[in-house]
XYZ file of C-alpha atoms in Angstrom:
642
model
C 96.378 -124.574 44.706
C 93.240 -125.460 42.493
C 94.724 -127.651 39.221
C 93.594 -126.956 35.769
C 92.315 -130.067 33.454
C 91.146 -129.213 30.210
C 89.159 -132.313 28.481
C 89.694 -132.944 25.099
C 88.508 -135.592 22.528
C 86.795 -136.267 19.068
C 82.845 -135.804 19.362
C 80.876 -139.053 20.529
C 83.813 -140.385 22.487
C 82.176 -139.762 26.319
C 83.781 -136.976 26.884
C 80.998 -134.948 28.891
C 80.047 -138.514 30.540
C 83.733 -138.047 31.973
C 83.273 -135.102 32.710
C 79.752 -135.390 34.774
C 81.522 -138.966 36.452
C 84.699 -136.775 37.189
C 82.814 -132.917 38.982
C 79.387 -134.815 39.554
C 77.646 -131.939 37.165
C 75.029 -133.259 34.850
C 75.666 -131.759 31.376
C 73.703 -132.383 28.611
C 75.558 -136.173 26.996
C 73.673 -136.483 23.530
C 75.042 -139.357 21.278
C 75.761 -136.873 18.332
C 78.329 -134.896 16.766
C 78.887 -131.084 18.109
C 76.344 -130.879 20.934
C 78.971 -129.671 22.879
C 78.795 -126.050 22.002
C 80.595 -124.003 24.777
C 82.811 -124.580 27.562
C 82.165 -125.928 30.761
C 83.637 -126.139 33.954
C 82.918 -128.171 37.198
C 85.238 -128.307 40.412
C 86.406 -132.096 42.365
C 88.884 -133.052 44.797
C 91.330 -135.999 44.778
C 92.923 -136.852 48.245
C 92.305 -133.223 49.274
C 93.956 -131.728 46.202
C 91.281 -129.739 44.267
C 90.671 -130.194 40.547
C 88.813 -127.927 38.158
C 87.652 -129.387 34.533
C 86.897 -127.421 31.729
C 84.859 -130.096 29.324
C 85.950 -128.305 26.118
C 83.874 -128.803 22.548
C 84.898 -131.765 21.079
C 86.670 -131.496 17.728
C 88.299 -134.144 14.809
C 91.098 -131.753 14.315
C 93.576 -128.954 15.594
C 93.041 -127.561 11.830
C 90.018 -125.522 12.853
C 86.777 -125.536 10.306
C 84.270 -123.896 12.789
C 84.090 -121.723 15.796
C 83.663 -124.361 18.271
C 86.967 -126.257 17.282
C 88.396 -122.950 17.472
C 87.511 -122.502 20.865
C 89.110 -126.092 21.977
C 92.688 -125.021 19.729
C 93.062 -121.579 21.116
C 92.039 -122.711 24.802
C 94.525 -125.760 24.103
C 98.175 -123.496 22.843
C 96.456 -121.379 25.842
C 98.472 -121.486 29.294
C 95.765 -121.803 31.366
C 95.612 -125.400 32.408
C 97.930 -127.641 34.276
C 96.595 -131.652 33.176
C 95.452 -132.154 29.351
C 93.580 -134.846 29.669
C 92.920 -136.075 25.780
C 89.849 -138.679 26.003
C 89.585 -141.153 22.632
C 87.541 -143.844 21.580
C 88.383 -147.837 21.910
C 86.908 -148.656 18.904
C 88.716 -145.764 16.590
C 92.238 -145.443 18.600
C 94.107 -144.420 15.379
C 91.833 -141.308 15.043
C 92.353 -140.872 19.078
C 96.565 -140.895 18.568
C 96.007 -138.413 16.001
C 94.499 -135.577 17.996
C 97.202 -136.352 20.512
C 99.625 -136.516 17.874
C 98.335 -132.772 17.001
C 97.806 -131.192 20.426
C 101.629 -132.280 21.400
C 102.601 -130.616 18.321
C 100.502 -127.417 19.849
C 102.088 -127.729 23.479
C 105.326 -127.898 21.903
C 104.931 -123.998 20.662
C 105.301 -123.272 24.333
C 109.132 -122.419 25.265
C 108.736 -122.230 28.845
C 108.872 -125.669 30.508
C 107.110 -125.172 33.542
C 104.133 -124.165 31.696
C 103.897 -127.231 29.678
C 101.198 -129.542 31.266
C 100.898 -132.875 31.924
C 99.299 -134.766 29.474
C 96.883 -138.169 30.372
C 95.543 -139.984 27.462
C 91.994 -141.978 28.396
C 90.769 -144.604 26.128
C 86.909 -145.062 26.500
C 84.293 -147.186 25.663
C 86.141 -150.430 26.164
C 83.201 -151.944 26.916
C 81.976 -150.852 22.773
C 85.867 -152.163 21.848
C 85.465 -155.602 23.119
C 81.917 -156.765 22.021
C 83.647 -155.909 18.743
C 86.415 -157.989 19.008
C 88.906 -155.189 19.328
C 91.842 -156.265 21.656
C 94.287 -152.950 22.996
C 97.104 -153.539 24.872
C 97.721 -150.528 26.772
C 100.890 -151.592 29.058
C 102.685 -151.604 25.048
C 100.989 -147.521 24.463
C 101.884 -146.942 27.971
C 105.767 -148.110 27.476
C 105.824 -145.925 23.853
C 104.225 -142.636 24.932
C 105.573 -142.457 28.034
C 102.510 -140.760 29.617
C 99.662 -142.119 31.690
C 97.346 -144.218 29.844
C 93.878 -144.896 31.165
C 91.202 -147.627 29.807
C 87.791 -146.535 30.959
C 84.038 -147.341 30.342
C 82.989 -143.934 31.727
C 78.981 -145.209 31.428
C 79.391 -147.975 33.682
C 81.826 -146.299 36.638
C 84.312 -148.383 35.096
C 88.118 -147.385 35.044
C 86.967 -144.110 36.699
C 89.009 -145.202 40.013
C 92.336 -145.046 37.645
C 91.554 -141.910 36.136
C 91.708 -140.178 39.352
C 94.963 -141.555 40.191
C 96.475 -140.988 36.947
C 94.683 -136.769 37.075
C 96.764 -136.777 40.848
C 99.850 -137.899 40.145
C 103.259 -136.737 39.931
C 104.278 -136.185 36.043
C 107.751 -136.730 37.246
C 107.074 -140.388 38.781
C 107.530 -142.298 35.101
C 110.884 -143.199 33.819
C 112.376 -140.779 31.299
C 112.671 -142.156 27.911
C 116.465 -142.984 27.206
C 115.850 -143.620 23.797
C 115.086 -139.852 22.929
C 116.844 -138.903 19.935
C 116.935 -135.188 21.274
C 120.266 -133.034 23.253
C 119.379 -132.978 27.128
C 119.327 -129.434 27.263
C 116.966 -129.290 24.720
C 113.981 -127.892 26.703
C 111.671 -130.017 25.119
C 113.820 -133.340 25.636
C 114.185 -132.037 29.076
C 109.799 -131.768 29.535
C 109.651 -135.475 27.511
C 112.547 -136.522 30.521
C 109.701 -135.247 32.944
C 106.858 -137.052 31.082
C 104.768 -133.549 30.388
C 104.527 -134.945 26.592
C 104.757 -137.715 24.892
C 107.746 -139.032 22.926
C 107.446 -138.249 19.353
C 105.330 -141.006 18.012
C 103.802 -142.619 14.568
C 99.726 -142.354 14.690
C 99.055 -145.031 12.601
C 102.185 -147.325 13.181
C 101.769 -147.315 17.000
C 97.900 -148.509 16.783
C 98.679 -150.781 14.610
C 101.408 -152.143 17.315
C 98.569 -151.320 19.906
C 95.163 -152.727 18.449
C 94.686 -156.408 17.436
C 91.053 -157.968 15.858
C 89.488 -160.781 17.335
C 86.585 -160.369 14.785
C 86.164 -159.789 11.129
C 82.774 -158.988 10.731
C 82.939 -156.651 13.896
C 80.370 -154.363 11.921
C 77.836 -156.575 10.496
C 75.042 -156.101 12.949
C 75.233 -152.315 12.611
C 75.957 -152.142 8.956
C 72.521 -154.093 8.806
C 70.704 -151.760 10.511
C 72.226 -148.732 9.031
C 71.440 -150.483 5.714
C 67.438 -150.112 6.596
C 67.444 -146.907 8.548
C 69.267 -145.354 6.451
C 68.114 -146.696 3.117
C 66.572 -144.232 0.147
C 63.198 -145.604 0.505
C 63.083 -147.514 3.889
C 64.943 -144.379 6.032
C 61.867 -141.889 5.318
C 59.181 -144.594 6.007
C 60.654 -145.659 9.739
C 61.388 -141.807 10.173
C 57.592 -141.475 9.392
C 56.755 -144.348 12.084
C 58.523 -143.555 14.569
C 56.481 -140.043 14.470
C 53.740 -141.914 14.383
C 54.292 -144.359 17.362
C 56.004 -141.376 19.645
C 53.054 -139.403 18.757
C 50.717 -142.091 20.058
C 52.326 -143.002 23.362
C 52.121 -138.801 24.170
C 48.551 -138.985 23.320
C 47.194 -141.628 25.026
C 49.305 -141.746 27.838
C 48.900 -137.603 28.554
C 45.063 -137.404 29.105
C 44.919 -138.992 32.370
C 48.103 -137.447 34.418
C 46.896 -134.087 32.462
C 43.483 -134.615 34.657
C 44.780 -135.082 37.871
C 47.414 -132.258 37.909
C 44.058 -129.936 36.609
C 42.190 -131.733 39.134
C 45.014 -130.700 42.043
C 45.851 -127.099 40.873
C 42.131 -126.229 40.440
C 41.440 -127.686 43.958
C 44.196 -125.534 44.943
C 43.013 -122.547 43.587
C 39.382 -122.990 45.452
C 41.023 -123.181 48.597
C 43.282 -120.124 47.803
C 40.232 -117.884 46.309
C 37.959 -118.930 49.582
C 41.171 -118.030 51.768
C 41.546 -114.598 50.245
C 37.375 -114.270 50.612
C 37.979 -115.548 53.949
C 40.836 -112.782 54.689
C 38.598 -109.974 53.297
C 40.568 -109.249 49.984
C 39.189 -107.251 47.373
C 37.480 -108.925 44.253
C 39.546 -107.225 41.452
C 42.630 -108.680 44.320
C 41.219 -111.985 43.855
C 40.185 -111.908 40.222
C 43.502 -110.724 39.065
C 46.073 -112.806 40.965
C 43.836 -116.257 41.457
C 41.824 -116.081 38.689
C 44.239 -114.541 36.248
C 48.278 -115.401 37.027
C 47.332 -118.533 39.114
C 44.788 -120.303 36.943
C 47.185 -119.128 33.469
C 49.962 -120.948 35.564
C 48.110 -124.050 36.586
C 46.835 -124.327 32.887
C 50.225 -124.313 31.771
C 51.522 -126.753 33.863
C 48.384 -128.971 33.718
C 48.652 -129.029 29.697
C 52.502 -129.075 28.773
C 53.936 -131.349 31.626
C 52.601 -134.677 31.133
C 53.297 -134.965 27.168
C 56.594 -133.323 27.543
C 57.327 -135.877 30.216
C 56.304 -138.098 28.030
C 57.856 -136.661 24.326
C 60.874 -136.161 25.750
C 62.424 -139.050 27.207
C 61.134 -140.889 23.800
C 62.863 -138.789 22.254
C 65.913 -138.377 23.944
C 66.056 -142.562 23.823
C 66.213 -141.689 19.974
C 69.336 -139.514 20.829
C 70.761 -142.097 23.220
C 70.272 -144.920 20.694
C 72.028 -143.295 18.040
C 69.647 -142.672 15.518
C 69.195 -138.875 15.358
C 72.359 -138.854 13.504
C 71.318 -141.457 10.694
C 67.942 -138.938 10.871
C 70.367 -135.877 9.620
C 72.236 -138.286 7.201
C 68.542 -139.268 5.755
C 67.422 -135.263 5.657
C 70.998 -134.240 4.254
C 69.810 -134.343 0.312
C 66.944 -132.673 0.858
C 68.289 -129.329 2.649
C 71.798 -129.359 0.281
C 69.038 -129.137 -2.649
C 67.573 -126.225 -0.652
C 71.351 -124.822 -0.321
C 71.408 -125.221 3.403
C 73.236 -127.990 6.173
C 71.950 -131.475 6.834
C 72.603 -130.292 10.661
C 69.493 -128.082 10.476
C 67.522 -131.740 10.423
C 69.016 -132.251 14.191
C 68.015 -128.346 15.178
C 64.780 -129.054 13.605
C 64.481 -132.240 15.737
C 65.062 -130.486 18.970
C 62.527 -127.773 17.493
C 59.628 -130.503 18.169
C 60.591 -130.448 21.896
C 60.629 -126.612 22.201
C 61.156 -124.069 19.701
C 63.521 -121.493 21.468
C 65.658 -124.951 22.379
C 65.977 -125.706 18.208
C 66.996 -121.755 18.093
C 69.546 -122.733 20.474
C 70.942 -125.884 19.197
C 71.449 -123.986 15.543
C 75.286 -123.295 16.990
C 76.586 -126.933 16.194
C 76.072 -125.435 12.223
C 79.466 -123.853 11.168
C 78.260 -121.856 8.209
C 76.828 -118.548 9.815
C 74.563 -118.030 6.543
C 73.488 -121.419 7.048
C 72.807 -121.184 10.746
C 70.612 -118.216 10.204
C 68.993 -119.915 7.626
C 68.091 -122.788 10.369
C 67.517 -120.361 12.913
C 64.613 -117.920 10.998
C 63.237 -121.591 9.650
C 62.970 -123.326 13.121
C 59.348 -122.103 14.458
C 57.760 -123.740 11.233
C 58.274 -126.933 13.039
C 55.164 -127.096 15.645
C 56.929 -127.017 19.203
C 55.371 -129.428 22.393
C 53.536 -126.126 23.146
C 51.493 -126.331 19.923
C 50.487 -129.820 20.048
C 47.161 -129.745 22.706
C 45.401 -126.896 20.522
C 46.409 -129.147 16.684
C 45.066 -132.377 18.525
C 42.090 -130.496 19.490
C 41.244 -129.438 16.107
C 42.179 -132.696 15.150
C 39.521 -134.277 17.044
C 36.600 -131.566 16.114
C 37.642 -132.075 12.444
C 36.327 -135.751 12.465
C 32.790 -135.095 14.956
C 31.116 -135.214 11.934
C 27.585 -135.367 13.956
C 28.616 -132.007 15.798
C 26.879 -129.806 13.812
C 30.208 -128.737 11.952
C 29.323 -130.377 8.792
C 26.825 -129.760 6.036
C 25.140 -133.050 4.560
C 27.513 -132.814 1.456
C 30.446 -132.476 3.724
C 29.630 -135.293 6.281
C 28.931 -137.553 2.973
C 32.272 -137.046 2.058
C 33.689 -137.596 5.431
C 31.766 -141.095 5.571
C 34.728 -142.890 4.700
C 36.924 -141.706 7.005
C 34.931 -141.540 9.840
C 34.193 -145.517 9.253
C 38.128 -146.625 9.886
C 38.372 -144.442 12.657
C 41.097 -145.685 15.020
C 43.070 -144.888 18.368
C 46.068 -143.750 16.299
C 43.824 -141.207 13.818
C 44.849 -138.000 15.937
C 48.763 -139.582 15.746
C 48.572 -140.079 12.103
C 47.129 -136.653 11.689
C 49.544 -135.179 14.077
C 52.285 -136.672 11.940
C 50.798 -135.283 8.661
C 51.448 -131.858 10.341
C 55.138 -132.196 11.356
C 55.554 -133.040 7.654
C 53.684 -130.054 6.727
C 55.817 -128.393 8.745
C 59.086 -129.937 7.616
C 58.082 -129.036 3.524
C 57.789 -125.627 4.735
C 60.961 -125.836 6.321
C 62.699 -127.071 3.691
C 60.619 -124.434 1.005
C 61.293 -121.776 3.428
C 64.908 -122.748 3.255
C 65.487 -122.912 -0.219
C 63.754 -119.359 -0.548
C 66.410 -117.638 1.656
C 69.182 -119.068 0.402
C 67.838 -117.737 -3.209
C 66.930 -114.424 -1.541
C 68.366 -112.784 1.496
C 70.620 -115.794 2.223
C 72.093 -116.252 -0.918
C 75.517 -118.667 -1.306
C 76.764 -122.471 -1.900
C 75.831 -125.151 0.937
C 79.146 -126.212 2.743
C 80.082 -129.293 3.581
C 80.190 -130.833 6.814
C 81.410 -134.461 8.631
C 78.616 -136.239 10.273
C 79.304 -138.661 12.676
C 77.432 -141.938 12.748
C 78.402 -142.873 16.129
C 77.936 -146.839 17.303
C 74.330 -148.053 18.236
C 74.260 -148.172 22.012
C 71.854 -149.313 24.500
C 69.980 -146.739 26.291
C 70.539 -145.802 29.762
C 67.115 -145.153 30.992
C 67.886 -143.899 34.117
C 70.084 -141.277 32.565
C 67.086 -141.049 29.689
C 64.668 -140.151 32.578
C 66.733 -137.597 34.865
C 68.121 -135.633 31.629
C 64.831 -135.348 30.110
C 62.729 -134.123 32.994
C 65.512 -132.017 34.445
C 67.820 -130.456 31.180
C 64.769 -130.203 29.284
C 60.702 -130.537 30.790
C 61.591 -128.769 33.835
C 63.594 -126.039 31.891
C 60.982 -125.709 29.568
C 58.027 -125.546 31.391
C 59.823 -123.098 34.135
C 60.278 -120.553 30.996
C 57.118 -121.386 29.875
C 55.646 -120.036 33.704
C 57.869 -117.167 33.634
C 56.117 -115.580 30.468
C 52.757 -117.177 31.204
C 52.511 -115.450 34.840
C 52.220 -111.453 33.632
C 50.559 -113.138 30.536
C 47.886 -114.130 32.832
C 47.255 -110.592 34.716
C 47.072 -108.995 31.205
C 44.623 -111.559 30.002
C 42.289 -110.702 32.926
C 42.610 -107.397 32.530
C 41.546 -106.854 28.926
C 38.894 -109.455 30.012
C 37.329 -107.220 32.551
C 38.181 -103.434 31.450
C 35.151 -102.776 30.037
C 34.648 -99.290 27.526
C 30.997 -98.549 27.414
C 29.364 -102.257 27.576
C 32.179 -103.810 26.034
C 35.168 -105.418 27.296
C 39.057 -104.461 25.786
C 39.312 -108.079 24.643
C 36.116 -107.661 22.612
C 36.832 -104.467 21.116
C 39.921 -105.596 19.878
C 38.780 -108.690 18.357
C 36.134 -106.320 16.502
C 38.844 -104.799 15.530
C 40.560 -107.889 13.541
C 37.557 -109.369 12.633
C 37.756 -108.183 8.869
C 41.058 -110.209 8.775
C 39.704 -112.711 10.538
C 36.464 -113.758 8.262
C 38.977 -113.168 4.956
C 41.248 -116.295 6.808
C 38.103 -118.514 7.722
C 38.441 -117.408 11.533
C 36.763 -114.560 13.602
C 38.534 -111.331 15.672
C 38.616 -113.725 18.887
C 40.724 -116.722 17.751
C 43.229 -114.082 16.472
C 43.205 -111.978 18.999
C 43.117 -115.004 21.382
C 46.211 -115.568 19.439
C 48.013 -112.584 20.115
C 47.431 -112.983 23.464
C 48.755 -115.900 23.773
C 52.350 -114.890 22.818
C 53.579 -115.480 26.179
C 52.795 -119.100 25.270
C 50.806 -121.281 22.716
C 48.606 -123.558 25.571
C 46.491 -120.861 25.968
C 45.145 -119.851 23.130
C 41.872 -122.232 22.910
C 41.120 -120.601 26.909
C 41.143 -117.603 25.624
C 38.683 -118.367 22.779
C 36.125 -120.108 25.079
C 36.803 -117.315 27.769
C 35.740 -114.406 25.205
C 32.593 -116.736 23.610
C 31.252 -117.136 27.151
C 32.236 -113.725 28.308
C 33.184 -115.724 32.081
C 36.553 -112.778 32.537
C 38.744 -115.749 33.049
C 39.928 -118.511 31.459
C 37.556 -121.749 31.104
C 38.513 -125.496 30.521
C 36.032 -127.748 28.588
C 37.374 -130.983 28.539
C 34.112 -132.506 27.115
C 34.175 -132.220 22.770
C 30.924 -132.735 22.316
C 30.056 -129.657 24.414
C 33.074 -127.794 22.991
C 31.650 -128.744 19.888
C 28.313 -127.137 20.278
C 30.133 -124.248 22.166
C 31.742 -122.813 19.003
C 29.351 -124.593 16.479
C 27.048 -122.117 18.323
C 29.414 -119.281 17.649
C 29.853 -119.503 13.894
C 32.446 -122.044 13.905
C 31.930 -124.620 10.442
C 34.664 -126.986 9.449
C 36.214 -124.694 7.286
C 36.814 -122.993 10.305
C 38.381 -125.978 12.059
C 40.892 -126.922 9.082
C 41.693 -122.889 8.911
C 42.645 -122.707 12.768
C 44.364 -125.908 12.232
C 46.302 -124.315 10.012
C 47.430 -121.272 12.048
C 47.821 -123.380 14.497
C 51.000 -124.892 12.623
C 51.747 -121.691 11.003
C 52.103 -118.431 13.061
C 54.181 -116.466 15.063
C 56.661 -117.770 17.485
C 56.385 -117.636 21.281
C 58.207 -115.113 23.121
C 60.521 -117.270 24.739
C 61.633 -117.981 20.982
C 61.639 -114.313 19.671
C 64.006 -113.399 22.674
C 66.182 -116.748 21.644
C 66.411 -115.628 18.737
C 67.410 -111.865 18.702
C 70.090 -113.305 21.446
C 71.638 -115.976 18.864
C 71.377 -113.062 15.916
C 71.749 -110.118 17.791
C 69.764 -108.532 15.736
C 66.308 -107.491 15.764
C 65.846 -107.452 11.763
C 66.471 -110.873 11.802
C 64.237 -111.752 14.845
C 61.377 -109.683 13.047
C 62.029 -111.767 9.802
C 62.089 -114.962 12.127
C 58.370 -113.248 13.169
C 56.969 -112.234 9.831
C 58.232 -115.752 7.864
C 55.364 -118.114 9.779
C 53.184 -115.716 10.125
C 53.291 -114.612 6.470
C 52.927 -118.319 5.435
C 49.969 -118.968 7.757
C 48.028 -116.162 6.729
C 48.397 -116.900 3.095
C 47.311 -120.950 3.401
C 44.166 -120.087 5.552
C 43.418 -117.112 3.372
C 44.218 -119.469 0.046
C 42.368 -122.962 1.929
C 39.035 -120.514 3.376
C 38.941 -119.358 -0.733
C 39.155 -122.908 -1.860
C 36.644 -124.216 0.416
C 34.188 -121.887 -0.615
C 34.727 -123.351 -4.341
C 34.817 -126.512 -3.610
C 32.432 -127.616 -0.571
């Protein structure tokens, strides 16, 4: 028969590491408090017997504050599980002993002794114990809990050999403890006799028996560096540069692997449109399916893999360093001023990545009010998606000999222009995200004054031990957990997105096509926000996903039925200079750029996480509203002033 292990352990104490080592799965393993939001499971064998895990959220204590610890208590006093195996940290084993302390006390509820489980206690991150000096001697816990007790460094394979034995073993093979102040036919003297649980025990007085220190000043190093990146005034500056310098290395190292994938799915697609030529297929055959779904596709995939490929493991070394925490801990005045969590920094984070991810990631807040609150808030936050058509604009802003600019208006670009440098478009990029993060935080304290309204909670943040990287890791997690997950949802909307883009491009009423009359049609509201009826309705269209929006534009300007690429500014430049486009109009479509509606993928992540589809329409209207009103307010302005 298949035996149950339930993993359990404080947050940033490897559990999930364990757990991949242990079934060979590759969960998600980011170096922060609660990303573990949900159970899983994962099957392995041990000298033929077979095993399944359950990697269960991790949690401080059995006296529950949020629904994720309350998963872990009720699954623990469940009787669904035959090993417990409790997983603590090297360098905090007091806080370790507690939990185990607490889930015996849980166990012991049961009456029945053959439904009592085995219990293994593994002490990770030796490895993190002894470059701080921190001596255990686990033969001494071994001989006072009388249970099976484990050292492991689950990241390098180390101790992982043990584990196994200790999950496969008899319970009854350890001595009983003779000392047991209990009756023997007490039922639970009778399961300690057995070794299912471990002899009553002092927390604090047996780690203090346990744990010696080789080294006083254990902490200095990181106490130094939490000093700066944490600071009041140094924390936001590095936050600021590393934006700037992860910003820069997706730039400049995008452009080229974005040319060869266009170059190779564009070759493709000539060889697939003469083959269907070839084969005798009918135009609108061709047009539709080549031409519409495969070219949408190949865009796609030509603009958003190479700088999340790139974004992502940068960011995800962030994670793996340990420094998105001490990001949350920086943010955490800021949103309890705007009555909401510091955690809705880390779902804002992920937000940069991919939008409908952030939406996602809003579980590891306890407060529901405050979860909404992070969840409606999220798509102000410009997602990977967003980033191609802001760094376009970017670039258009400062062609000042492009035709854009009036003389008065180049004159007072001079100055820029003159210090132009490689990292303008990063710096620029960077002024967005905070853009985005005031509106956050505005949008924020508006709900929880409006439709949101109550007192922030409180909430423990971990600030778990600065840790070296494992790139390897770094690289398969981020292309597989996140690009490739990503960008396949990103294709699944984008491929009927494309057939309905060619179709409004070539159903024609009268000598029109649909796409035109319908930009006609929002071309009032357009003009009033410094725009035209294409770039919004190029915006609608591109619901399905945010790449595709410029395409559109340049496919309804040349009237071609299909999407376009022009990688060439200066010519994309003159192309919209040509069609009424000023600079007003760039900094507006900047703007909305930032500020609109969220993707689809997002909407439907969000009316699953709510459940509701008054809250996914207020998660619509609340971007939307806001970018509407600052191009309608900046288009005014301009006027005034330029």
């Amino acid at each position: 028969m298949t035996r149950k292990i339930a993993l359990v352990g404080n947050p940033n104490v490897g559990k999930s590491t364990i757990f991949n080592a242990l079934t060979g799965l590759h969960q998600h393993t980011g170096n922060w408090a609660g990303v573990t939001v949900s159970c899983t499971c994962g099957g392995f064998s041990i000298g033929g017997q077979e095993f399944s895990a359950i990697d269960l959220p991790g949690i401080y204590s059995f006296d529950v504050r949020s629904q994720e610890e309350a998963v872990t208590r009720d699954y623990v006093r469940s009787k669904d599980f035959d090993t417990l195996l409790l997983i603590c940290d090297a360098t905090c084993l007091e806080r370790g002993l507690h939990l185990l302390a607490q889930a015996t006390d849980l166990l012991k509820e049961r009456t029945e002794i053959h439904s009592l489980p085995q219990i293994v206690l593994c002490i990770n991150l030796c490895d993190e114990a002894k470059k701080k000096g921190i001596c255990i001697d686990f033969p001494l816990l071994e001989q006072e809990l009388k249970i099976p007790v484990v050292a492991c460094t689950a990241r390098k394979k180390s101790g992982l050999k043990d584990l196994r034995q200790a999950l496969a073993s008899d319970p009854g093979l350890m001595p009983a403890c003779s000392a047991c102040p209990m009756c023997a036919s007490c039922s639970l003297a009778e399961a300690i006799s057995t070794q299912k649980l471990p002899v009553p025990f002092d927390p604090v007085k047996t780690a203090g028996r346990a744990v010696t220190y080789t080294k006083s000043d254990y902490r200095r190093r990181e106490e130094k560096l939490d000093r700066i990146l944490t600071g009041s005034m140094s924390g936001g500056l590095i936050m600021c540069l590393l934006l700037v310098g992860i910003f820069w290395l997706t730039i400049t190292g995008a452009n080229y692997p974005s040319s060869l994938l266009w170059d190779f799915f564009f070759g493709i697609e000539t060889f697939l449109a003469q083959a269907a030529q070839t084969a005798g297929l009918p135009d609108w055959f061709i047009g539709a399916f080549i031409y519409g779904i495969f070219r949408v596709v190949s865009w796609i995939v030509s603009v958003m893999l190479p700088p999340m490929a790139i974004f992502f493991p940068l960011f995800t070394l962030l994670e793996d360093f340990g420094y998105l925490p001490r990001a949350a801990f920086n943010m955490d005045g800021a949103f309890h001023k705007c009555r909401a969590c510091g955690k809705q920094c880390l779902t804002m984070a992920m937000g940069l990545g991919c939008n409908a991810a952030g939406v996602v990631g809003c579980r590891i807040i306890d407060s529901p009010r405050e979860r909404l609150i992070a969840i409606l808030t999220n798509s102000l936050i410009p997602c990977n998606g967003r980033f191609p058509l802001l760094l376009t604009m970017i670039s258009l802003f400062f062609m000042g000999g492009s035709g854009f600019w009036t003389t008065g208006e180049a004159a007072a670009l001079s100055g820029p222009t003159a210090v132009l440098t490689s990292f303008l478009p990063a710096l620029a990029l960077t002024a967005f995200i905070l853009a985005g993060i005031a509106a956050t935080l505005g949008s924020s304290w508006l709900l929880s004054h409006t439709l949101l309204k109550g007192v922030p909670s409180s909430f423990t943040l971990e600030l778990p031990p600065y840790r070296r990287p494992q790139l390897g890791k770094v690289l398969v997690r981020s292309l597989f957990d996140r690009t490739l997950f990503v960008l396949g949802r990103a294709v699944a909307v984008a491929a009927p997105a494309g057939l309905v883009i060619w179709l409004t491009a070539n159903i024609t009423i009268g000598d029109q096509s649909l796409l035109l009359w319908f930009s006609g049609f929002f071309d009032p509201l357009g003009r009033l926000m410094g725009l035209d009826g294409i770039i919004l309705m190029a915006f609608i269209l591109g619901f399905p996903a945010n790449e595709i929006v410029l395409p559109i534009i340049l496919m309804a300007y040349l009237q071609t039925g299909c999407l376009v690429d022009m990688n060439d500014k200066s010519a994309l430049a003159a192309l919209l200079f040509s069609h009424g486009w000023t600079a007003r109009t760039v900094v507006c479509m900047a703007i909305f750029s930032l500020f609109h509606w969220p993707c689809s993928t997002t909407c439907l992540t969000v009316r699953k996480e709510t459940g509701s589809l008054k809250w996914t329409a207020v998660a619509f209207l609340l971007p939307t509203c806001i970018g509407v009103a600052l191009c309608v307010l900046t288009a005014a302005l301009w006027k005034i002033i330029l």
